[in-house]
């Protein structure tokens, strides 16, 4: 299992809209990428911004490539999301899950 991790920041005024966008995105991935195994969206106030950590689960790096393309470390940011974001990580990080919940 591969966990893809990316962080983005919004203004407080755009945070609820961005959260809704991410909920919809995770639902779309479930049907679009067969080896997508779910994910988490974490949110917290960070100074004058709202920080989001997006953790998505894939069966393999090949599955990540099916989602993100060959340059799979490059964040996938849809135009709707780009309008809501103040900034984000330049690269997505990928971890192999070595201990998973029972």
mmCIF file with all atom_site columns, N, CA, C and O in Angstrom, residues 14-28 41 76-85:
data_model
loop_
_atom_site.group_PDB
_atom_site.id
_atom_site.type_symbol
_atom_site.label_atom_id
_atom_site.label_alt_id
_atom_site.label_comp_id
_atom_site.label_asym_id
_atom_site.label_entity_id
_atom_site.label_seq_id
_atom_site.pdbx_PDB_ins_code
_atom_site.Cartn_x
_atom_site.Cartn_y
_atom_site.Cartn_z
_atom_site.occupancy
_atom_site.B_iso_or_equiv
_atom_site.pdbx_formal_charge
_atom_site.auth_seq_id
_atom_site.auth_comp_id
_atom_site.auth_asym_id
_atom_site.auth_atom_id
_atom_site.pdbx_PDB_model_num
ATOM 1   N N  . UNK A 1 14 ? -12.259 30.417 2.404   1.00 0.00 ? 14 UNK A N  1
ATOM 2   C CA . UNK A 1 14 ? -12.358 29.404 1.348   1.00 0.00 ? 14 UNK A CA 1
ATOM 3   C C  . UNK A 1 14 ? -12.252 27.975 1.860   1.00 0.00 ? 14 UNK A C  1
ATOM 4   O O  . UNK A 1 14 ? -12.382 27.021 1.084   1.00 0.00 ? 14 UNK A O  1
ATOM 5   N N  . UNK A 1 15 ? -12.008 27.804 3.146   1.00 0.00 ? 15 UNK A N  1
ATOM 6   C CA . UNK A 1 15 ? -11.728 26.478 3.691   1.00 0.00 ? 15 UNK A CA 1
ATOM 7   C C  . UNK A 1 15 ? -12.902 25.507 3.540   1.00 0.00 ? 15 UNK A C  1
ATOM 8   O O  . UNK A 1 15 ? -12.709 24.348 3.169   1.00 0.00 ? 15 UNK A O  1
ATOM 9   N N  . UNK A 1 16 ? -14.121 25.930 3.826   1.00 0.00 ? 16 UNK A N  1
ATOM 10  C CA . UNK A 1 16 ? -15.268 25.024 3.711   1.00 0.00 ? 16 UNK A CA 1
ATOM 11  C C  . UNK A 1 16 ? -15.480 24.584 2.265   1.00 0.00 ? 16 UNK A C  1
ATOM 12  O O  . UNK A 1 16 ? -15.763 23.421 1.997   1.00 0.00 ? 16 UNK A O  1
ATOM 13  N N  . UNK A 1 17 ? -15.312 25.514 1.331   1.00 0.00 ? 17 UNK A N  1
ATOM 14  C CA . UNK A 1 17 ? -15.464 25.172 -0.087  1.00 0.00 ? 17 UNK A CA 1
ATOM 15  C C  . UNK A 1 17 ? -14.378 24.189 -0.519  1.00 0.00 ? 17 UNK A C  1
ATOM 16  O O  . UNK A 1 17 ? -14.649 23.248 -1.275  1.00 0.00 ? 17 UNK A O  1
ATOM 17  N N  . UNK A 1 18 ? -13.156 24.381 -0.041  1.00 0.00 ? 18 UNK A N  1
ATOM 18  C CA . UNK A 1 18 ? -12.073 23.460 -0.401  1.00 0.00 ? 18 UNK A CA 1
ATOM 19  C C  . UNK A 1 18 ? -12.324 22.079 0.202   1.00 0.00 ? 18 UNK A C  1
ATOM 20  O O  . UNK A 1 18 ? -12.101 21.064 -0.450  1.00 0.00 ? 18 UNK A O  1
ATOM 21  N N  . UNK A 1 19 ? -12.800 22.048 1.431   1.00 0.00 ? 19 UNK A N  1
ATOM 22  C CA . UNK A 1 19 ? -13.134 20.759 2.047   1.00 0.00 ? 19 UNK A CA 1
ATOM 23  C C  . UNK A 1 19 ? -14.190 20.027 1.220   1.00 0.00 ? 19 UNK A C  1
ATOM 24  O O  . UNK A 1 19 ? -14.070 18.825 0.970   1.00 0.00 ? 19 UNK A O  1
ATOM 25  N N  . UNK A 1 20 ? -15.230 20.726 0.790   1.00 0.00 ? 20 UNK A N  1
ATOM 26  C CA . UNK A 1 20 ? -16.263 20.104 -0.058  1.00 0.00 ? 20 UNK A CA 1
ATOM 27  C C  . UNK A 1 20 ? -15.665 19.582 -1.358  1.00 0.00 ? 20 UNK A C  1
ATOM 28  O O  . UNK A 1 20 ? -15.994 18.486 -1.818  1.00 0.00 ? 20 UNK A O  1
ATOM 29  N N  . UNK A 1 21 ? -14.771 20.367 -1.943  1.00 0.00 ? 21 UNK A N  1
ATOM 30  C CA . UNK A 1 21 ? -14.105 19.936 -3.168  1.00 0.00 ? 21 UNK A CA 1
ATOM 31  C C  . UNK A 1 21 ? -13.353 18.623 -2.933  1.00 0.00 ? 21 UNK A C  1
ATOM 32  O O  . UNK A 1 21 ? -13.442 17.684 -3.724  1.00 0.00 ? 21 UNK A O  1
ATOM 33  N N  . UNK A 1 22 ? -12.593 18.559 -1.839  1.00 0.00 ? 22 UNK A N  1
ATOM 34  C CA . UNK A 1 22 ? -11.807 17.353 -1.555  1.00 0.00 ? 22 UNK A CA 1
ATOM 35  C C  . UNK A 1 22 ? -12.699 16.143 -1.295  1.00 0.00 ? 22 UNK A C  1
ATOM 36  O O  . UNK A 1 22 ? -12.382 15.030 -1.734  1.00 0.00 ? 22 UNK A O  1
ATOM 37  N N  . UNK A 1 23 ? -13.809 16.329 -0.611  1.00 0.00 ? 23 UNK A N  1
ATOM 38  C CA . UNK A 1 23 ? -14.748 15.220 -0.403  1.00 0.00 ? 23 UNK A CA 1
ATOM 39  C C  . UNK A 1 23 ? -15.229 14.668 -1.750  1.00 0.00 ? 23 UNK A C  1
ATOM 40  O O  . UNK A 1 23 ? -15.272 13.457 -1.955  1.00 0.00 ? 23 UNK A O  1
ATOM 41  N N  . UNK A 1 24 ? -15.567 15.556 -2.660  1.00 0.00 ? 24 UNK A N  1
ATOM 42  C CA . UNK A 1 24 ? -16.009 15.137 -3.983  1.00 0.00 ? 24 UNK A CA 1
ATOM 43  C C  . UNK A 1 24 ? -14.905 14.459 -4.769  1.00 0.00 ? 24 UNK A C  1
ATOM 44  O O  . UNK A 1 24 ? -15.140 13.468 -5.470  1.00 0.00 ? 24 UNK A O  1
ATOM 45  N N  . UNK A 1 25 ? -13.672 14.970 -4.646  1.00 0.00 ? 25 UNK A N  1
ATOM 46  C CA . UNK A 1 25 ? -12.542 14.379 -5.361  1.00 0.00 ? 25 UNK A CA 1
ATOM 47  C C  . UNK A 1 25 ? -12.307 12.945 -4.909  1.00 0.00 ? 25 UNK A C  1
ATOM 48  O O  . UNK A 1 25 ? -12.117 12.051 -5.740  1.00 0.00 ? 25 UNK A O  1
ATOM 49  N N  . UNK A 1 26 ? -12.320 12.707 -3.600  1.00 0.00 ? 26 UNK A N  1
ATOM 50  C CA . UNK A 1 26 ? -12.101 11.343 -3.114  1.00 0.00 ? 26 UNK A CA 1
ATOM 51  C C  . UNK A 1 26 ? -13.191 10.403 -3.617  1.00 0.00 ? 26 UNK A C  1
ATOM 52  O O  . UNK A 1 26 ? -12.920 9.255  -3.972  1.00 0.00 ? 26 UNK A O  1
ATOM 53  N N  . UNK A 1 27 ? -14.424 10.870 -3.682  1.00 0.00 ? 27 UNK A N  1
ATOM 54  C CA . UNK A 1 27 ? -15.516 10.047 -4.219  1.00 0.00 ? 27 UNK A CA 1
ATOM 55  C C  . UNK A 1 27 ? -15.282 9.738  -5.696  1.00 0.00 ? 27 UNK A C  1
ATOM 56  O O  . UNK A 1 27 ? -15.507 8.608  -6.148  1.00 0.00 ? 27 UNK A O  1
ATOM 57  N N  . UNK A 1 28 ? -14.805 10.711 -6.470  1.00 0.00 ? 28 UNK A N  1
ATOM 58  C CA . UNK A 1 28 ? -14.523 10.490 -7.889  1.00 0.00 ? 28 UNK A CA 1
ATOM 59  C C  . UNK A 1 28 ? -13.402 9.488  -8.098  1.00 0.00 ? 28 UNK A C  1
ATOM 60  O O  . UNK A 1 28 ? -13.455 8.651  -8.996  1.00 0.00 ? 28 UNK A O  1
ATOM 61  N N  . UNK A 1 41 ? -8.710  13.354 4.676   1.00 0.00 ? 41 UNK A N  1
ATOM 62  C CA . UNK A 1 41 ? -8.456  14.787 4.570   1.00 0.00 ? 41 UNK A CA 1
ATOM 63  C C  . UNK A 1 41 ? -8.413  15.312 6.001   1.00 0.00 ? 41 UNK A C  1
ATOM 64  O O  . UNK A 1 41 ? -9.378  15.155 6.751   1.00 0.00 ? 41 UNK A O  1
ATOM 65  N N  . UNK A 1 76 ? -1.455  16.992 -8.189  1.00 0.00 ? 76 UNK A N  1
ATOM 66  C CA . UNK A 1 76 ? -2.582  17.084 -9.111  1.00 0.00 ? 76 UNK A CA 1
ATOM 67  C C  . UNK A 1 76 ? -3.533  18.118 -8.521  1.00 0.00 ? 76 UNK A C  1
ATOM 68  O O  . UNK A 1 76 ? -4.178  17.856 -7.507  1.00 0.00 ? 76 UNK A O  1
ATOM 69  N N  . UNK A 1 77 ? -3.597  19.288 -9.143  1.00 0.00 ? 77 UNK A N  1
ATOM 70  C CA . UNK A 1 77 ? -4.425  20.370 -8.613  1.00 0.00 ? 77 UNK A CA 1
ATOM 71  C C  . UNK A 1 77 ? -5.408  20.796 -9.696  1.00 0.00 ? 77 UNK A C  1
ATOM 72  O O  . UNK A 1 77 ? -5.017  21.364 -10.712 1.00 0.00 ? 77 UNK A O  1
ATOM 73  N N  . UNK A 1 78 ? -6.650  20.478 -9.474  1.00 0.00 ? 78 UNK A N  1
ATOM 74  C CA . UNK A 1 78 ? -7.706  20.829 -10.422 1.00 0.00 ? 78 UNK A CA 1
ATOM 75  C C  . UNK A 1 78 ? -7.914  22.350 -10.414 1.00 0.00 ? 78 UNK A C  1
ATOM 76  O O  . UNK A 1 78 ? -7.661  23.009 -9.402  1.00 0.00 ? 78 UNK A O  1
ATOM 77  N N  . UNK A 1 79 ? -8.388  22.926 -11.522 1.00 0.00 ? 79 UNK A N  1
ATOM 78  C CA . UNK A 1 79 ? -8.596  24.386 -11.582 1.00 0.00 ? 79 UNK A CA 1
ATOM 79  C C  . UNK A 1 79 ? -9.483  24.914 -10.450 1.00 0.00 ? 79 UNK A C  1
ATOM 80  O O  . UNK A 1 79 ? -9.196  25.982 -9.891  1.00 0.00 ? 79 UNK A O  1
ATOM 81  N N  . UNK A 1 80 ? -10.523 24.178 -10.103 1.00 0.00 ? 80 UNK A N  1
ATOM 82  C CA . UNK A 1 80 ? -11.392 24.620 -9.003  1.00 0.00 ? 80 UNK A CA 1
ATOM 83  C C  . UNK A 1 80 ? -10.613 24.726 -7.696  1.00 0.00 ? 80 UNK A C  1
ATOM 84  O O  . UNK A 1 80 ? -10.778 25.670 -6.927  1.00 0.00 ? 80 UNK A O  1
ATOM 85  N N  . UNK A 1 81 ? -9.755  23.747 -7.442  1.00 0.00 ? 81 UNK A N  1
ATOM 86  C CA . UNK A 1 81 ? -8.942  23.767 -6.232  1.00 0.00 ? 81 UNK A CA 1
ATOM 87  C C  . UNK A 1 81 ? -7.933  24.906 -6.277  1.00 0.00 ? 81 UNK A C  1
ATOM 88  O O  . UNK A 1 81 ? -7.712  25.588 -5.269  1.00 0.00 ? 81 UNK A O  1
ATOM 89  N N  . UNK A 1 82 ? -7.318  25.121 -7.424  1.00 0.00 ? 82 UNK A N  1
ATOM 90  C CA . UNK A 1 82 ? -6.313  26.175 -7.555  1.00 0.00 ? 82 UNK A CA 1
ATOM 91  C C  . UNK A 1 82 ? -6.893  27.543 -7.205  1.00 0.00 ? 82 UNK A C  1
ATOM 92  O O  . UNK A 1 82 ? -6.201  28.388 -6.630  1.00 0.00 ? 82 UNK A O  1
ATOM 93  N N  . UNK A 1 83 ? -8.165  27.750 -7.534  1.00 0.00 ? 83 UNK A N  1
ATOM 94  C CA . UNK A 1 83 ? -8.811  29.038 -7.210  1.00 0.00 ? 83 UNK A CA 1
ATOM 95  C C  . UNK A 1 83 ? -8.981  29.224 -5.704  1.00 0.00 ? 83 UNK A C  1
ATOM 96  O O  . UNK A 1 83 ? -9.052  30.354 -5.220  1.00 0.00 ? 83 UNK A O  1
ATOM 97  N N  . UNK A 1 84 ? -9.058  28.123 -4.959  1.00 0.00 ? 84 UNK A N  1
ATOM 98  C CA . UNK A 1 84 ? -9.297  28.197 -3.524  1.00 0.00 ? 84 UNK A CA 1
ATOM 99  C C  . UNK A 1 84 ? -8.017  28.183 -2.693  1.00 0.00 ? 84 UNK A C  1
ATOM 100 O O  . UNK A 1 84 ? -8.018  28.616 -1.545  1.00 0.00 ? 84 UNK A O  1
ATOM 101 N N  . UNK A 1 85 ? -6.938  27.681 -3.273  1.00 0.00 ? 85 UNK A N  1
ATOM 102 C CA . UNK A 1 85 ? -5.695  27.514 -2.527  1.00 0.00 ? 85 UNK A CA 1
ATOM 103 C C  . UNK A 1 85 ? -4.861  28.782 -2.512  1.00 0.00 ? 85 UNK A C  1
ATOM 104 O O  . UNK A 1 85 ? -4.769  29.490 -3.511  1.00 0.00 ? 85 UNK A O  1
#
